[in-house]
């Protein structure tokens, strides 16, 4: 089966979290996928671990905060690109990229100082996508702004 080719950045939707478009860096150097999340609050509900958090999906804009909730799949140590280790909550959620929809593990981290609100790591891409680092937005296009905005 031929793999879909992604550019080094693509628009990704996370429908289970109510997030329609987030600009993601397609990062073959990262094992895990990561989503920008703040106010991360673990809760116990009927013996299950859940996490509530807020997502700011828009780069360079802090006023849009989307409250989210997901079941915790794991809590694990992750090493970032600078070699710093931290414990992160891991959720499993549906991702939509181009015509493909699939479930993937995503870690939650404060990415406010990063250029992209999401990283798509190689575990989520394995056997699904190839990457052309010389291209952008191969399977997605910039979403239209809501009516009434510029």
Tab-separated table of C-alpha atoms in Angstrom:
chain	number	residue	atom	x	y	z
A	1	UNK	CA	0.000	0.000	0.000
A	2	UNK	CA	1.408	3.406	-0.988
A	3	UNK	CA	2.029	5.799	1.865
A	4	UNK	CA	0.658	9.318	1.806
A	5	UNK	CA	3.405	11.957	1.659
A	6	UNK	CA	3.276	14.779	4.196
A	7	UNK	CA	5.174	18.038	4.140
A	8	UNK	CA	7.258	19.153	7.119
A	9	UNK	CA	4.166	20.948	8.445
A	10	UNK	CA	0.488	20.085	8.075
A	11	UNK	CA	-2.898	21.015	9.545
A	12	UNK	CA	-4.245	18.371	11.923
A	13	UNK	CA	-7.703	17.955	13.470
A	14	UNK	CA	-8.433	16.220	16.759
A	15	UNK	CA	-12.217	15.685	16.597
A	16	UNK	CA	-12.597	13.876	19.942
A	17	UNK	CA	-11.130	16.963	21.614
A	18	UNK	CA	-13.213	19.370	19.534
A	19	UNK	CA	-10.127	20.825	17.835
A	20	UNK	CA	-10.705	21.385	14.132
A	21	UNK	CA	-7.333	22.767	13.021
A	22	UNK	CA	-3.928	22.952	14.644
A	23	UNK	CA	-0.695	23.569	12.773
A	24	UNK	CA	1.610	20.620	13.408
A	25	UNK	CA	5.288	20.098	12.767
A	26	UNK	CA	5.858	16.713	11.185
A	27	UNK	CA	8.867	15.582	13.193
A	28	UNK	CA	10.584	12.315	12.279
A	29	UNK	CA	13.171	13.051	14.978
A	30	UNK	CA	10.547	12.856	17.724
A	31	UNK	CA	9.295	9.453	18.824
A	32	UNK	CA	6.135	10.791	20.495
A	33	UNK	CA	3.469	13.171	19.296
A	34	UNK	CA	2.824	16.137	21.553
A	35	UNK	CA	0.007	18.663	21.919
A	36	UNK	CA	0.251	22.073	23.576
A	37	UNK	CA	-1.801	21.938	26.768
A	38	UNK	CA	-2.021	24.149	29.853
A	39	UNK	CA	-3.846	23.926	33.180
A	40	UNK	CA	-3.433	20.149	33.097
A	41	UNK	CA	-5.493	18.672	35.912
A	42	UNK	CA	-5.630	14.910	36.580
A	43	UNK	CA	-8.904	13.611	38.031
A	44	UNK	CA	-10.211	10.257	39.190
A	45	UNK	CA	-13.649	9.342	37.958
A	46	UNK	CA	-15.231	6.043	38.952
A	47	UNK	CA	-11.805	4.482	39.410
A	48	UNK	CA	-10.500	5.687	36.022
A	49	UNK	CA	-7.826	8.321	35.518
A	50	UNK	CA	-8.814	11.281	33.354
A	51	UNK	CA	-7.149	14.580	32.618
A	52	UNK	CA	-8.735	17.969	32.046
A	53	UNK	CA	-6.715	20.587	30.222
A	54	UNK	CA	-6.925	23.609	27.965
A	55	UNK	CA	-5.555	23.805	24.454
A	56	UNK	CA	-4.547	27.010	22.744
A	57	UNK	CA	-4.529	25.735	19.143
A	58	UNK	CA	-3.615	29.012	17.440
A	59	UNK	CA	0.045	29.918	17.095
A	60	UNK	CA	0.967	33.453	18.293
A	61	UNK	CA	-2.458	33.992	19.853
A	62	UNK	CA	-3.315	33.318	23.470
A	63	UNK	CA	-6.968	34.342	23.766
A	64	UNK	CA	-8.489	31.166	22.300
A	65	UNK	CA	-8.546	28.409	24.904
A	66	UNK	CA	-10.381	25.169	24.237
A	67	UNK	CA	-11.266	23.151	27.363
A	68	UNK	CA	-10.646	19.431	26.792
A	69	UNK	CA	-11.007	16.179	28.679
A	70	UNK	CA	-9.559	12.750	27.922
A	71	UNK	CA	-8.867	9.399	29.552
A	72	UNK	CA	-5.254	9.005	30.658
A	73	UNK	CA	-3.520	6.159	28.862
A	74	UNK	CA	-0.169	6.565	30.612
A	75	UNK	CA	2.030	8.921	32.594
A	76	UNK	CA	5.583	8.603	31.317
A	77	UNK	CA	8.962	10.226	31.129
A	78	UNK	CA	9.666	12.024	27.857
A	79	UNK	CA	12.946	13.580	26.738
A	80	UNK	CA	12.566	16.796	24.732
A	81	UNK	CA	14.792	17.987	21.891
A	82	UNK	CA	17.048	19.781	24.374
A	83	UNK	CA	17.655	16.595	26.359
A	84	UNK	CA	15.434	17.648	29.286
A	85	UNK	CA	13.311	14.918	30.829
A	86	UNK	CA	9.832	15.455	32.200
A	87	UNK	CA	6.811	13.394	33.148
A	88	UNK	CA	3.863	13.815	30.800
A	89	UNK	CA	0.320	12.583	30.604
A	90	UNK	CA	-0.383	10.465	27.543
A	91	UNK	CA	-3.828	10.326	25.970
A	92	UNK	CA	-5.058	8.352	22.995
A	93	UNK	CA	-7.173	10.299	20.538
A	94	UNK	CA	-8.250	10.411	16.908
A	95	UNK	CA	-6.153	12.486	14.512
A	96	UNK	CA	-7.269	13.586	11.043
A	97	UNK	CA	-4.628	14.539	8.493
A	98	UNK	CA	-5.747	15.003	4.919
A	99	UNK	CA	-8.018	12.063	4.085
A	100	UNK	CA	-6.629	9.829	6.841
A	101	UNK	CA	-8.176	9.356	10.263
A	102	UNK	CA	-6.466	7.218	12.902
A	103	UNK	CA	-5.922	6.835	16.630
A	104	UNK	CA	-2.590	7.842	18.144
A	105	UNK	CA	-0.956	8.456	21.485
A	106	UNK	CA	-0.339	12.131	22.228
A	107	UNK	CA	1.567	13.582	25.174
A	108	UNK	CA	0.380	16.797	26.801
A	109	UNK	CA	2.974	19.522	27.343
A	110	UNK	CA	3.231	23.284	27.602
A	111	UNK	CA	4.547	24.189	24.141
A	112	UNK	CA	3.915	27.929	24.524
A	113	UNK	CA	7.573	28.706	23.802
A	114	UNK	CA	7.615	26.488	20.707
A	115	UNK	CA	6.807	27.464	17.130
A	116	UNK	CA	4.188	24.735	16.692
A	117	UNK	CA	1.294	23.806	18.964
A	118	UNK	CA	1.643	20.162	17.974
A	119	UNK	CA	4.336	17.714	16.951
A	120	UNK	CA	3.462	14.604	14.995
A	121	UNK	CA	6.096	12.039	15.936
A	122	UNK	CA	7.293	8.984	14.069
A	123	UNK	CA	5.282	6.454	16.120
A	124	UNK	CA	2.030	8.000	14.869
A	125	UNK	CA	3.374	8.180	11.293
A	126	UNK	CA	4.749	4.630	11.114
A	127	UNK	CA	3.303	2.646	8.186
A	128	UNK	CA	0.991	5.575	7.335
A	129	UNK	CA	3.046	8.453	6.017
A	130	UNK	CA	6.261	9.406	4.273
A	131	UNK	CA	7.663	12.912	4.760
A	132	UNK	CA	9.054	15.293	2.158
A	133	UNK	CA	11.001	17.858	4.218
A	134	UNK	CA	11.179	20.229	1.255
A	135	UNK	CA	7.397	20.690	1.122
A	136	UNK	CA	4.663	22.118	3.338
A	137	UNK	CA	0.969	21.316	3.533
A	138	UNK	CA	0.956	18.420	1.061
A	139	UNK	CA	-2.401	17.053	2.280
A	140	UNK	CA	-3.910	20.041	4.076
A	141	UNK	CA	-4.561	23.688	3.505
A	142	UNK	CA	-4.889	26.638	5.836
A	143	UNK	CA	-8.374	26.720	7.322
A	144	UNK	CA	-10.619	29.620	6.386
A	145	UNK	CA	-11.038	32.206	9.128
A	146	UNK	CA	-14.468	32.279	10.763
A	147	UNK	CA	-16.843	34.698	9.039
A	148	UNK	CA	-16.594	38.216	10.375
A	149	UNK	CA	-12.847	38.010	11.004
A	150	UNK	CA	-9.945	39.179	8.933
